[in-house]
GROMACS .gro file of N, CA and C in nm:
model
  501
    1MET      N    1   2.450  -0.129  -1.019
    1MET     CA    2   2.376  -0.074  -0.907
    1MET      C    3   2.252  -0.121  -0.877
    2THR      N    4   2.168  -0.139  -0.974
    2THR     CA    5   2.023  -0.176  -0.966
    2THR      C    6   2.033  -0.326  -0.885
    3THR      N    7   2.125  -0.404  -0.942
    3THR     CA    8   2.133  -0.537  -0.896
    3THR      C    9   2.171  -0.537  -0.737
    4LEU      N   10   2.263  -0.466  -0.709
    4LEU     CA   11   2.302  -0.436  -0.569
    4LEU      C   12   2.200  -0.400  -0.473
    5LEU      N   13   2.119  -0.285  -0.530
    5LEU     CA   14   2.020  -0.246  -0.435
    5LEU      C   15   1.906  -0.353  -0.425
    6THR      N   16   1.860  -0.443  -0.543
    6THR     CA   17   1.783  -0.547  -0.514
    6THR      C   18   1.828  -0.659  -0.444
    7VAL      N   19   1.950  -0.689  -0.437
    7VAL     CA   20   2.005  -0.775  -0.347
    7VAL      C   21   1.994  -0.731  -0.198
    8ILE      N   22   2.027  -0.602  -0.157
    8ILE     CA   23   2.008  -0.542  -0.025
    8ILE      C   24   1.856  -0.530   0.011
    9LEU      N   25   1.769  -0.505  -0.063
    9LEU     CA   26   1.630  -0.497  -0.042
    9LEU      C   27   1.578  -0.652  -0.012
   10LEU      N   28   1.620  -0.741  -0.081
   10LEU     CA   29   1.582  -0.900  -0.065
   10LEU      C   30   1.621  -0.938   0.062
   11SER      N   31   1.756  -0.883   0.096
   11SER     CA   32   1.809  -0.940   0.231
   11SER      C   33   1.730  -0.871   0.352
   12LEU      N   34   1.678  -0.753   0.337
   12LEU     CA   35   1.616  -0.721   0.430
   12LEU      C   36   1.464  -0.756   0.451
   13THR      N   37   1.415  -0.840   0.356
   13THR     CA   38   1.258  -0.886   0.341
   13THR      C   39   1.232  -0.961   0.474
   14PRO      N   40   1.336  -1.056   0.542
   14PRO     CA   41   1.308  -1.122   0.659
   14PRO      C   42   1.301  -1.026   0.791
   15LEU      N   43   1.330  -0.919   0.767
   15LEU     CA   44   1.316  -0.804   0.880
   15LEU      C   45   1.182  -0.741   0.875
   16LEU      N   46   1.103  -0.761   0.775
   16LEU     CA   47   0.973  -0.694   0.776
   16LEU      C   48   0.882  -0.762   0.886
   17PRO      N   49   0.801  -0.693   0.957
   17PRO     CA   50   0.723  -0.751   1.059
   17PRO      C   51   0.598  -0.821   1.011
   18PRO      N   52   0.549  -0.912   1.079
   18PRO     CA   53   0.423  -0.963   1.033
   18PRO      C   54   0.310  -0.857   1.020
   19VAL      N   55   0.216  -0.870   0.904
   19VAL     CA   56   0.111  -0.782   0.900
   19VAL      C   57  -0.011  -0.852   0.893
   20ASN      N   58  -0.117  -0.842   0.976
   20ASN     CA   59  -0.209  -0.937   0.945
   20ASN      C   60  -0.325  -0.856   0.875
   21PRO      N   61  -0.344  -0.914   0.729
   21PRO     CA   62  -0.435  -0.837   0.646
   21PRO      C   63  -0.567  -0.844   0.689
   22LEU      N   64  -0.619  -0.953   0.780
   22LEU     CA   65  -0.756  -0.961   0.810
   22LEU      C   66  -0.808  -0.873   0.923
   23SER      N   67  -0.693  -0.837   1.008
   23SER     CA   68  -0.715  -0.734   1.123
   23SER      C   69  -0.783  -0.614   1.063
   24PRO      N   70  -0.877  -0.553   1.125
   24PRO     CA   71  -0.929  -0.418   1.092
   24PRO      C   72  -0.836  -0.313   1.105
   25PRO      N   73  -0.829  -0.239   0.977
   25PRO     CA   74  -0.731  -0.127   0.977
   25PRO      C   75  -0.762  -0.003   1.075
   26THR      N   76  -0.662   0.039   1.163
   26THR     CA   77  -0.672   0.142   1.257
   26THR      C   78  -0.646   0.275   1.220
   27ASN      N   79  -0.556   0.291   1.112
   27ASN     CA   80  -0.501   0.418   1.077
   27ASN      C   81  -0.536   0.434   0.934
   28VAL      N   82  -0.663   0.443   0.885
   28VAL     CA   83  -0.706   0.452   0.745
   28VAL      C   84  -0.668   0.580   0.692
   29LEU      N   85  -0.594   0.566   0.585
   29LEU     CA   86  -0.551   0.689   0.526
   29LEU      C   87  -0.629   0.739   0.371
   30LEU      N   88  -0.696   0.623   0.329
   30LEU     CA   89  -0.736   0.625   0.204
   30LEU      C   90  -0.860   0.526   0.181
   31THR      N   91  -0.976   0.534   0.120
   31THR     CA   92  -1.067   0.431   0.113
   31THR      C   93  -1.125   0.473  -0.047
   32ALA      N   94  -1.145   0.373  -0.137
   32ALA     CA   95  -1.210   0.369  -0.256
   32ALA      C   96  -1.295   0.232  -0.273
   33THR      N   97  -1.384   0.266  -0.353
   33THR     CA   98  -1.490   0.165  -0.391
   33THR      C   99  -1.483   0.158  -0.552
   34PHE      N  100  -1.491   0.047  -0.585
   34PHE     CA  101  -1.505   0.019  -0.753
   34PHE      C  102  -1.646  -0.068  -0.739
   35PRO      N  103  -1.744   0.017  -0.811
   35PRO     CA  104  -1.870  -0.086  -0.817
   35PRO      C  105  -1.857  -0.213  -0.901
   36GLY      N  106  -1.943  -0.302  -0.848
   36GLY     CA  107  -1.925  -0.420  -0.949
   36GLY      C  108  -2.013  -0.424  -1.045
   37PRO      N  109  -1.996  -0.487  -1.161
   37PRO     CA  110  -1.899  -0.571  -1.180
   37PRO      C  111  -1.757  -0.516  -1.234
   38SER      N  112  -1.651  -0.567  -1.177
   38SER     CA  113  -1.527  -0.493  -1.217
   38SER      C  114  -1.424  -0.593  -1.249
   39ALA      N  115  -1.299  -0.578  -1.252
   39ALA     CA  116  -1.191  -0.670  -1.273
   39ALA      C  117  -1.183  -0.752  -1.160
   40SER      N  118  -1.125  -0.871  -1.165
   40SER     CA  119  -1.098  -0.960  -1.039
   40SER      C  120  -0.997  -0.891  -0.956
   41LEU      N  121  -1.018  -0.934  -0.831
   41LEU     CA  122  -0.906  -0.883  -0.715
   41LEU      C  123  -0.766  -0.918  -0.754
   42PRO      N  124  -0.727  -1.029  -0.818
   42PRO     CA  125  -0.584  -1.068  -0.842
   42PRO      C  126  -0.541  -0.954  -0.942
   43SER      N  127  -0.604  -0.937  -1.045
   43SER     CA  128  -0.554  -0.840  -1.140
   43SER      C  129  -0.545  -0.716  -1.123
   44LEU      N  130  -0.638  -0.654  -1.026
   44LEU     CA  131  -0.662  -0.516  -0.990
   44LEU      C  132  -0.524  -0.497  -0.884
   45SER      N  133  -0.532  -0.605  -0.786
   45SER     CA  134  -0.406  -0.586  -0.678
   45SER      C  135  -0.261  -0.601  -0.769
   46LYS      N  136  -0.241  -0.677  -0.870
   46LYS     CA  137  -0.122  -0.685  -0.954
   46LYS      C  138  -0.100  -0.543  -1.004
   47HIS      N  139  -0.214  -0.509  -1.085
   47HIS     CA  140  -0.192  -0.361  -1.164
   47HIS      C  141  -0.161  -0.263  -1.048
   48LEU      N  142  -0.200  -0.248  -0.957
   48LEU     CA  143  -0.163  -0.144  -0.839
   48LEU      C  144  -0.029  -0.167  -0.775
   49SER      N  145  -0.003  -0.287  -0.760
   49SER     CA  146   0.117  -0.314  -0.685
   49SER      C  147   0.249  -0.285  -0.798
   50THR      N  148   0.227  -0.287  -0.925
   50THR     CA  149   0.341  -0.254  -1.003
   50THR      C  150   0.345  -0.119  -1.035
   51ARG      N  151   0.288  -0.013  -0.988
   51ARG     CA  152   0.304   0.119  -1.005
   51ARG      C  153   0.445   0.161  -0.956
   52PRO      N  154   0.496   0.251  -1.017
   52PRO     CA  155   0.609   0.303  -0.983
   52PRO      C  156   0.626   0.389  -0.844
   53TYR      N  157   0.601   0.331  -0.732
   53TYR     CA  158   0.606   0.405  -0.595
   53TYR      C  159   0.744   0.472  -0.555
   54MET      N  160   0.820   0.379  -0.618
   54MET     CA  161   0.990   0.422  -0.582
   54MET      C  162   1.025   0.568  -0.635
   55ALA      N  163   0.925   0.619  -0.739
   55ALA     CA  164   0.964   0.736  -0.798
   55ALA      C  165   0.901   0.862  -0.732
   56VAL      N  166   0.802   0.818  -0.628
   56VAL     CA  167   0.729   0.916  -0.562
   56VAL      C  168   0.824   0.978  -0.460
   57LEU      N  169   0.908   0.873  -0.398
   57LEU     CA  170   0.979   0.933  -0.303
   57LEU      C  171   1.125   0.875  -0.335
   58PRO      N  172   1.204   0.949  -0.418
   58PRO     CA  173   1.320   0.877  -0.454
   58PRO      C  174   1.436   0.849  -0.350
   59VAL      N  175   1.443   0.926  -0.243
   59VAL     CA  176   1.526   0.933  -0.125
   59VAL      C  177   1.509   0.846  -0.036
   60GLN      N  178   1.357   0.794  -0.018
   60GLN     CA  179   1.322   0.711   0.091
   60GLN      C  180   1.325   0.558   0.011
   61PRO      N  181   1.440   0.490   0.082
   61PRO     CA  182   1.439   0.351   0.048
   61PRO      C  183   1.306   0.280   0.081
   62MET      N  184   1.235   0.185  -0.010
   62MET     CA  185   1.124   0.123   0.020
   62MET      C  186   1.120   0.003  -0.070
   63SER      N  187   1.023  -0.077  -0.021
   63SER     CA  188   0.998  -0.200  -0.121
   63SER      C  189   0.845  -0.234  -0.134
   64VAL      N  190   0.806  -0.300  -0.237
   64VAL     CA  191   0.668  -0.332  -0.259
   64VAL      C  192   0.664  -0.504  -0.251
   65SER      N  193   0.575  -0.531  -0.164
   65SER     CA  194   0.558  -0.695  -0.150
   65SER      C  195   0.413  -0.748  -0.125
   66PRO      N  196   0.375  -0.846  -0.159
   66PRO     CA  197   0.239  -0.895  -0.160
   66PRO      C  198   0.212  -0.881   0.004
   67VAL      N  199   0.075  -0.882   0.013
   67VAL     CA  200   0.025  -0.897   0.160
   67VAL      C  201   0.074  -1.001   0.217
   68PRO      N  202   0.139  -1.004   0.349
   68PRO     CA  203   0.186  -1.123   0.395
   68PRO      C  204   0.071  -1.198   0.455
   69GLY      N  205   0.067  -1.320   0.430
   69GLY     CA  206  -0.038  -1.429   0.501
   69GLY      C  207  -0.141  -1.447   0.406
   70GLY      N  208  -0.142  -1.391   0.260
   70GLY     CA  209  -0.248  -1.399   0.165
   70GLY      C  210  -0.325  -1.296   0.165
   71GLY      N  211  -0.433  -1.303   0.097
   71GLY     CA  212  -0.517  -1.158   0.083
   71GLY      C  213  -0.486  -1.094  -0.044
   72PHE      N  214  -0.540  -0.990  -0.081
   72PHE     CA  215  -0.528  -0.931  -0.203
   72PHE      C  216  -0.491  -0.783  -0.162
   73GLY      N  217  -0.366  -0.748  -0.217
   73GLY     CA  218  -0.303  -0.622  -0.180
   73GLY      C  219  -0.160  -0.631  -0.193
   74PHE      N  220  -0.123  -0.534  -0.106
   74PHE     CA  221   0.031  -0.510  -0.102
   74PHE      C  222   0.072  -0.416   0.018
   75LEU      N  223   0.203  -0.443   0.040
   75LEU     CA  224   0.247  -0.358   0.142
   75LEU      C  225   0.386  -0.284   0.094
   76ILE      N  226   0.365  -0.143   0.113
   76ILE     CA  227   0.491  -0.084   0.078
   76ILE      C  228   0.572  -0.029   0.195
   77SER      N  229   0.662  -0.084   0.217
   77SER     CA  230   0.748  -0.099   0.340
   77SER      C  231   0.863   0.029   0.327
   78PHE      N  232   0.867   0.103   0.425
   78PHE     CA  233   0.983   0.182   0.419
   78PHE      C  234   1.091   0.119   0.484
   79LEU      N  235   1.205   0.153   0.437
   79LEU     CA  236   1.331   0.079   0.479
   79LEU      C  237   1.425   0.176   0.535
   80ARG      N  238   1.542   0.107   0.621
   80ARG     CA  239   1.646   0.214   0.664
   80ARG      C  240   1.739   0.112   0.701
   81LYS      N  241   1.874   0.159   0.724
   81LYS     CA  242   1.973   0.073   0.754
   81LYS      C  243   1.965   0.026   0.876
   82PRO      N  244   1.963  -0.119   0.916
   82PRO     CA  245   1.958  -0.176   1.033
   82PRO      C  246   2.062  -0.149   1.116
   83THR      N  247   2.007  -0.120   1.251
   83THR     CA  248   2.117  -0.114   1.368
   83THR      C  249   2.091  -0.205   1.463
   84ASP      N  250   2.213  -0.196   1.580
   84ASP     CA  251   2.185  -0.284   1.692
   84ASP      C  252   2.052  -0.252   1.745
   85ALA      N  253   1.998  -0.127   1.776
   85ALA     CA  254   1.901  -0.072   1.825
   85ALA      C  255   1.765  -0.083   1.746
   86LYS      N  256   1.765  -0.088   1.633
   86LYS     CA  257   1.665  -0.069   1.523
   86LYS      C  258   1.673  -0.160   1.413
   87GLY      N  259   1.564  -0.223   1.369
   87GLY     CA  260   1.573  -0.305   1.239
   87GLY      C  261   1.557  -0.238   1.120
   88GLY      N  262   1.565  -0.313   1.019
   88GLY     CA  263   1.548  -0.225   0.892
   88GLY      C  264   1.420  -0.200   0.843
   89PHE      N  265   1.321  -0.232   0.913
   89PHE     CA  266   1.166  -0.178   0.877
   89PHE      C  267   1.141  -0.061   0.955
   90ASP      N  268   1.094   0.034   0.886
   90ASP     CA  269   1.049   0.160   0.945
   90ASP      C  270   0.917   0.199   0.895
   91GLY      N  271   0.822   0.121   0.911
   91GLY     CA  272   0.674   0.149   0.881
   91GLY      C  273   0.647   0.144   0.726
   92GLY      N  274   0.526   0.183   0.700
   92GLY     CA  275   0.500   0.181   0.548
   92GLY      C  276   0.352   0.203   0.532
   93VAL      N  277   0.305   0.154   0.443
   93VAL     CA  278   0.158   0.172   0.380
   93VAL      C  279   0.113   0.039   0.331
   94LEU      N  280  -0.023   0.000   0.400
   94LEU     CA  281  -0.078  -0.132   0.355
   94LEU      C  282  -0.197  -0.105   0.265
   95VAL      N  283  -0.189  -0.159   0.137
   95VAL     CA  284  -0.295  -0.150   0.046
   95VAL      C  285  -0.369  -0.286   0.037
   96ALA      N  286  -0.500  -0.274   0.092
   96ALA     CA  287  -0.591  -0.410   0.094
   96ALA      C  288  -0.721  -0.417  -0.001
   97LEU      N  289  -0.739  -0.506  -0.048
   97LEU     CA  290  -0.859  -0.492  -0.146
   97LEU      C  291  -0.942  -0.620  -0.115
   98GLU      N  292  -1.083  -0.615  -0.109
   98GLU     CA  293  -1.172  -0.708  -0.092
   98GLU      C  294  -1.294  -0.677  -0.153
   99ARG      N  295  -1.367  -0.789  -0.174
   99ARG     CA  296  -1.495  -0.768  -0.230
   99ARG      C  297  -1.606  -0.734  -0.076
  100ALA      N  298  -1.675  -0.636  -0.115
  100ALA     CA  299  -1.759  -0.578  -0.017
  100ALA      C  300  -1.886  -0.689   0.017
  101ASP      N  301  -1.911  -0.765  -0.075
  101ASP     CA  302  -2.027  -0.845  -0.054
  101ASP      C  303  -1.989  -0.987  -0.017
  102GLY      N  304  -1.873  -1.012  -0.018
  102GLY     CA  305  -1.811  -1.152   0.033
  102GLY      C  306  -1.816  -1.252  -0.100
  103ALA      N  307  -1.831  -1.208  -0.218
  103ALA     CA  308  -1.812  -1.299  -0.332
  103ALA      C  309  -1.664  -1.358  -0.361
  104SER      N  310  -1.666  -1.462  -0.413
  104SER     CA  311  -1.520  -1.505  -0.446
  104SER      C  312  -1.438  -1.404  -0.474
  105ALA      N  313  -1.312  -1.402  -0.461
  105ALA     CA  314  -1.197  -1.305  -0.495
  105ALA      C  315  -1.197  -1.309  -0.637
  106THR      N  316  -1.221  -1.415  -0.710
  106THR     CA  317  -1.182  -1.420  -0.862
  106THR      C  318  -1.304  -1.393  -0.950
  107GLU      N  319  -1.416  -1.396  -0.890
  107GLU     CA  320  -1.519  -1.386  -0.996
  107GLU      C  321  -1.525  -1.239  -1.059
  108GLU      N  322  -1.557  -1.243  -1.189
  108GLU     CA  323  -1.541  -1.107  -1.272
  108GLU      C  324  -1.674  -1.033  -1.239
  109ASP      N  325  -1.780  -1.101  -1.205
  109ASP     CA  326  -1.902  -1.041  -1.192
  109ASP      C  327  -1.969  -1.008  -1.047
  110GLY      N  328  -1.859  -1.025  -0.968
  110GLY     CA  329  -1.885  -1.001  -0.820
  110GLY      C  330  -1.926  -0.876  -0.775
  111GLY      N  331  -1.947  -0.831  -0.649
  111GLY     CA  332  -1.980  -0.707  -0.612
  111GLY      C  333  -1.885  -0.616  -0.600
  112ASP      N  334  -1.910  -0.491  -0.537
  112ASP     CA  335  -1.831  -0.393  -0.509
  112ASP      C  336  -1.688  -0.434  -0.464
  113VAL      N  337  -1.584  -0.373  -0.499
  113VAL     CA  338  -1.465  -0.397  -0.456
  113VAL      C  339  -1.404  -0.257  -0.367
  114THR      N  340  -1.365  -0.299  -0.254
  114THR     CA  341  -1.320  -0.193  -0.175
  114THR      C  342  -1.168  -0.199  -0.141
  115LEU      N  343  -1.108  -0.070  -0.157
  115LEU     CA  344  -0.973  -0.063  -0.132
  115LEU      C  345  -0.951   0.003  -0.016
  116THR      N  346  -0.869  -0.034   0.062
  116THR     CA  347  -0.830   0.057   0.196
  116THR      C  348  -0.672   0.067   0.218
  117VAL      N  349  -0.635   0.186   0.230
  117VAL     CA  350  -0.476   0.222   0.236
  117VAL      C  351  -0.481   0.258   0.392
  118SER      N  352  -0.399   0.178   0.461
  118SER     CA  353  -0.382   0.224   0.590
  118SER      C  354  -0.229   0.232   0.647
  119ARG      N  355  -0.200   0.305   0.726
  119ARG     CA  356  -0.058   0.331   0.808
  119ARG      C  357  -0.027   0.194   0.857
  120VAL      N  358   0.097   0.183   0.863
  120VAL     CA  359   0.187   0.081   0.938
  120VAL      C  360   0.281   0.137   0.994
  121THR      N  361   0.274   0.151   1.135
  121THR     CA  362   0.335   0.231   1.231
  121THR      C  363   0.446   0.116   1.302
  122GLU      N  364   0.423   0.009   1.293
  122GLU     CA  365   0.539  -0.079   1.328
  122GLU      C  366   0.689  -0.080   1.294
  123GLY      N  367   0.771  -0.037   1.377
  123GLY     CA  368   0.922  -0.015   1.346
  123GLY      C  369   0.947   0.127   1.342
  124GLN      N  370   0.831   0.213   1.347
  124GLN     CA  371   0.891   0.340   1.312
  124GLN      C  372   0.934   0.408   1.429
  125SER      N  373   1.056   0.483   1.410
  125SER     CA  374   1.128   0.560   1.514
  125SER      C  375   1.087   0.699   1.495
  126VAL      N  376   1.068   0.737   1.382
  126VAL     CA  377   1.022   0.880   1.317
  126VAL      C  378   0.884   0.875   1.241
  127GLU      N  379   0.792   0.968   1.277
  127GLU     CA  380   0.667   0.968   1.201
  127GLU      C  381   0.696   0.994   1.052
  128LYS      N  382   0.625   0.924   0.969
  128LYS     CA  383   0.645   0.924   0.810
  128LYS      C  384   0.523   0.971   0.771
  129THR      N  385   0.467   1.083   0.834
  129THR     CA  386   0.349   1.146   0.780
  129THR      C  387   0.375   1.208   0.635
  130PHE      N  388   0.483   1.252   0.591
  130PHE     CA  389   0.505   1.326   0.486
  130PHE      C  390   0.503   1.202   0.380
  131SER      N  391   0.594   1.125   0.395
  131SER     CA  392   0.590   0.994   0.287
  131SER      C  393   0.465   0.933   0.275
  132GLU      N  394   0.398   0.914   0.387
  132GLU     CA  395   0.263   0.846   0.394
  132GLU      C  396   0.170   0.927   0.276
  133GLY      N  397   0.172   1.071   0.296
  133GLY     CA  398   0.073   1.151   0.239
  133GLY      C  399   0.131   1.137   0.102
  134ARG      N  400   0.236   1.144   0.051
  134ARG     CA  401   0.283   1.138  -0.089
  134ARG      C  402   0.239   1.006  -0.155
  135ILE      N  403   0.258   0.900  -0.074
  135ILE     CA  404   0.210   0.770  -0.137
  135ILE      C  405   0.054   0.766  -0.171
  136VAL      N  406  -0.002   0.816  -0.054
  136VAL     CA  407  -0.149   0.807  -0.064
  136VAL      C  408  -0.203   0.924  -0.188
  137GLU      N  409  -0.140   1.023  -0.208
  137GLU     CA  410  -0.181   1.119  -0.307
  137GLU      C  411  -0.144   1.034  -0.460
  138PHE      N  412  -0.021   0.982  -0.470
  138PHE     CA  413   0.006   0.906  -0.578
  138PHE      C  414  -0.083   0.777  -0.603
  139ILE      N  415  -0.146   0.693  -0.491
  139ILE     CA  416  -0.250   0.618  -0.538
  139ILE      C  417  -0.387   0.659  -0.573
  140ARG      N  418  -0.405   0.764  -0.500
  140ARG     CA  419  -0.539   0.846  -0.550
  140ARG      C  420  -0.529   0.891  -0.695
  141GLU      N  421  -0.424   0.946  -0.729
  141GLU     CA  422  -0.394   0.991  -0.885
  141GLU      C  423  -0.407   0.858  -0.981
  142GLU      N  424  -0.355   0.762  -0.936
  142GLU     CA  425  -0.365   0.643  -0.992
  142GLU      C  426  -0.495   0.586  -1.013
  143LEU      N  427  -0.586   0.589  -0.912
  143LEU     CA  428  -0.713   0.546  -0.900
  143LEU      C  429  -0.802   0.625  -0.993
  144LEU      N  430  -0.777   0.768  -1.017
  144LEU     CA  431  -0.848   0.834  -1.107
  144LEU      C  432  -0.840   0.817  -1.243
  145ASN      N  433  -0.698   0.762  -1.296
  145ASN     CA  434  -0.662   0.728  -1.415
  145ASN      C  435  -0.644   0.582  -1.435
  146ILE      N  436  -0.710   0.515  -1.368
  146ILE     CA  437  -0.696   0.353  -1.401
  146ILE      C  438  -0.752   0.326  -1.508
  147PRO      N  439  -0.678   0.226  -1.597
  147PRO     CA  440  -0.740   0.174  -1.713
  147PRO      C  441  -0.900   0.112  -1.696
  148GLU      N  442  -0.965   0.123  -1.793
  148GLU     CA  443  -1.098   0.089  -1.792
  148GLU      C  444  -1.114  -0.065  -1.745
  149GLU      N  445  -1.032  -0.142  -1.815
  149GLU     CA  446  -1.055  -0.273  -1.790
  149GLU      C  447  -1.082  -0.305  -1.634
  150PHE      N  448  -1.023  -0.218  -1.561
  150PHE     CA  449  -1.035  -0.234  -1.409
  150PHE      C  450  -1.152  -0.175  -1.342
  151GLY      N  451  -1.226  -0.138  -1.424
  151GLY     CA  452  -1.340  -0.051  -1.366
  151GLY      C  453  -1.329   0.101  -1.339
  152ARG      N  454  -1.437   0.162  -1.304
  152ARG     CA  455  -1.427   0.301  -1.272
  152ARG      C  456  -1.451   0.317  -1.109
  153VAL      N  457  -1.336   0.389  -1.056
  153VAL     CA  458  -1.360   0.414  -0.893
  153VAL      C  459  -1.500   0.502  -0.888
  154ALA      N  460  -1.594   0.464  -0.800
  154ALA     CA  461  -1.702   0.556  -0.781
  154ALA      C  462  -1.696   0.631  -0.662
  155ASP      N  463  -1.606   0.615  -0.567
  155ASP     CA  464  -1.579   0.688  -0.435
  155ASP      C  465  -1.451   0.673  -0.402
  156ILE      N  466  -1.378   0.809  -0.374
  156ILE     CA  467  -1.252   0.779  -0.330
  156ILE      C  468  -1.245   0.890  -0.214
  157ARG      N  469  -1.208   0.852  -0.088
  157ARG     CA  470  -1.197   0.943   0.020
  157ARG      C  471  -1.054   0.928   0.089
  158VAL      N  472  -0.984   1.062   0.082
  158VAL     CA  473  -0.853   1.041   0.166
  158VAL      C  474  -0.907   1.116   0.312
  159ILE      N  475  -0.830   1.028   0.397
  159ILE     CA  476  -0.870   1.060   0.549
  159ILE      C  477  -0.744   1.108   0.607
  160ARG      N  478  -0.745   1.236   0.642
  160ARG     CA  479  -0.635   1.300   0.732
  160ARG      C  480  -0.645   1.246   0.889
  161GLN      N  481  -0.547   1.171   0.927
  161GLN     CA  482  -0.553   1.131   1.054
  161GLN      C  483  -0.419   1.179   1.125
  162GLN      N  484  -0.430   1.184   1.262
  162GLN     CA  485  -0.300   1.195   1.333
  162GLN      C  486  -0.207   1.074   1.333
  163GLN      N  487  -0.078   1.076   1.345
  163GLN     CA  488  -0.010   0.974   1.336
  163GLN      C  489  -0.044   0.865   1.457
  164GLY      N  490  -0.005   0.753   1.423
  164GLY     CA  491  -0.060   0.650   1.525
  164GLY      C  492   0.043   0.619   1.628
  165PRO      N  493   0.046   0.541   1.729
  165PRO     CA  494   0.136   0.535   1.839
  165PRO      C  495   0.272   0.469   1.789
  166LYS      N  496   0.369   0.499   1.845
  166LYS     CA  497   0.491   0.458   1.794
  166LYS      C  498   0.519   0.328   1.868
  167ASN      N  499   0.581   0.234   1.793
  167ASN     CA  500   0.604   0.115   1.861
  167ASN      C  501   0.742   0.109   1.881
   0.00000   0.00000   0.00000
């Protein structure tokens, strides 16, 4: 069963819309700051992307993939059965990590790390406010309990915004 689900999710990957990680997020749901020095962006991104997000919403099909186009972070994509009228992508949540001072991404002694969680509305036909909220609360809890090797979170802000425009 797990193998079949993996094959189905992998077959839907080409249906995901391009997400530009360098464009400023418009629907920010959460921001967090790790004061420097802290772990490298690649290791922090890898740690957060391997958390059990599927367990938060067991009925909602989803996938976790690296940020398209490079950068540090990952995309949690909500999926649906593709039809002639709609594709298989149903929005999601983008988690982006960057150094606040522009230091090299792999420097261990770089400056503050900023984590931004934003809403992805592309492909949504129905608002995913509940699903997004559950994922954001899960990420918040993960940040509060993150292992010390990744540093301590100095500031977490959960932002409640209205649903963005439908595409």
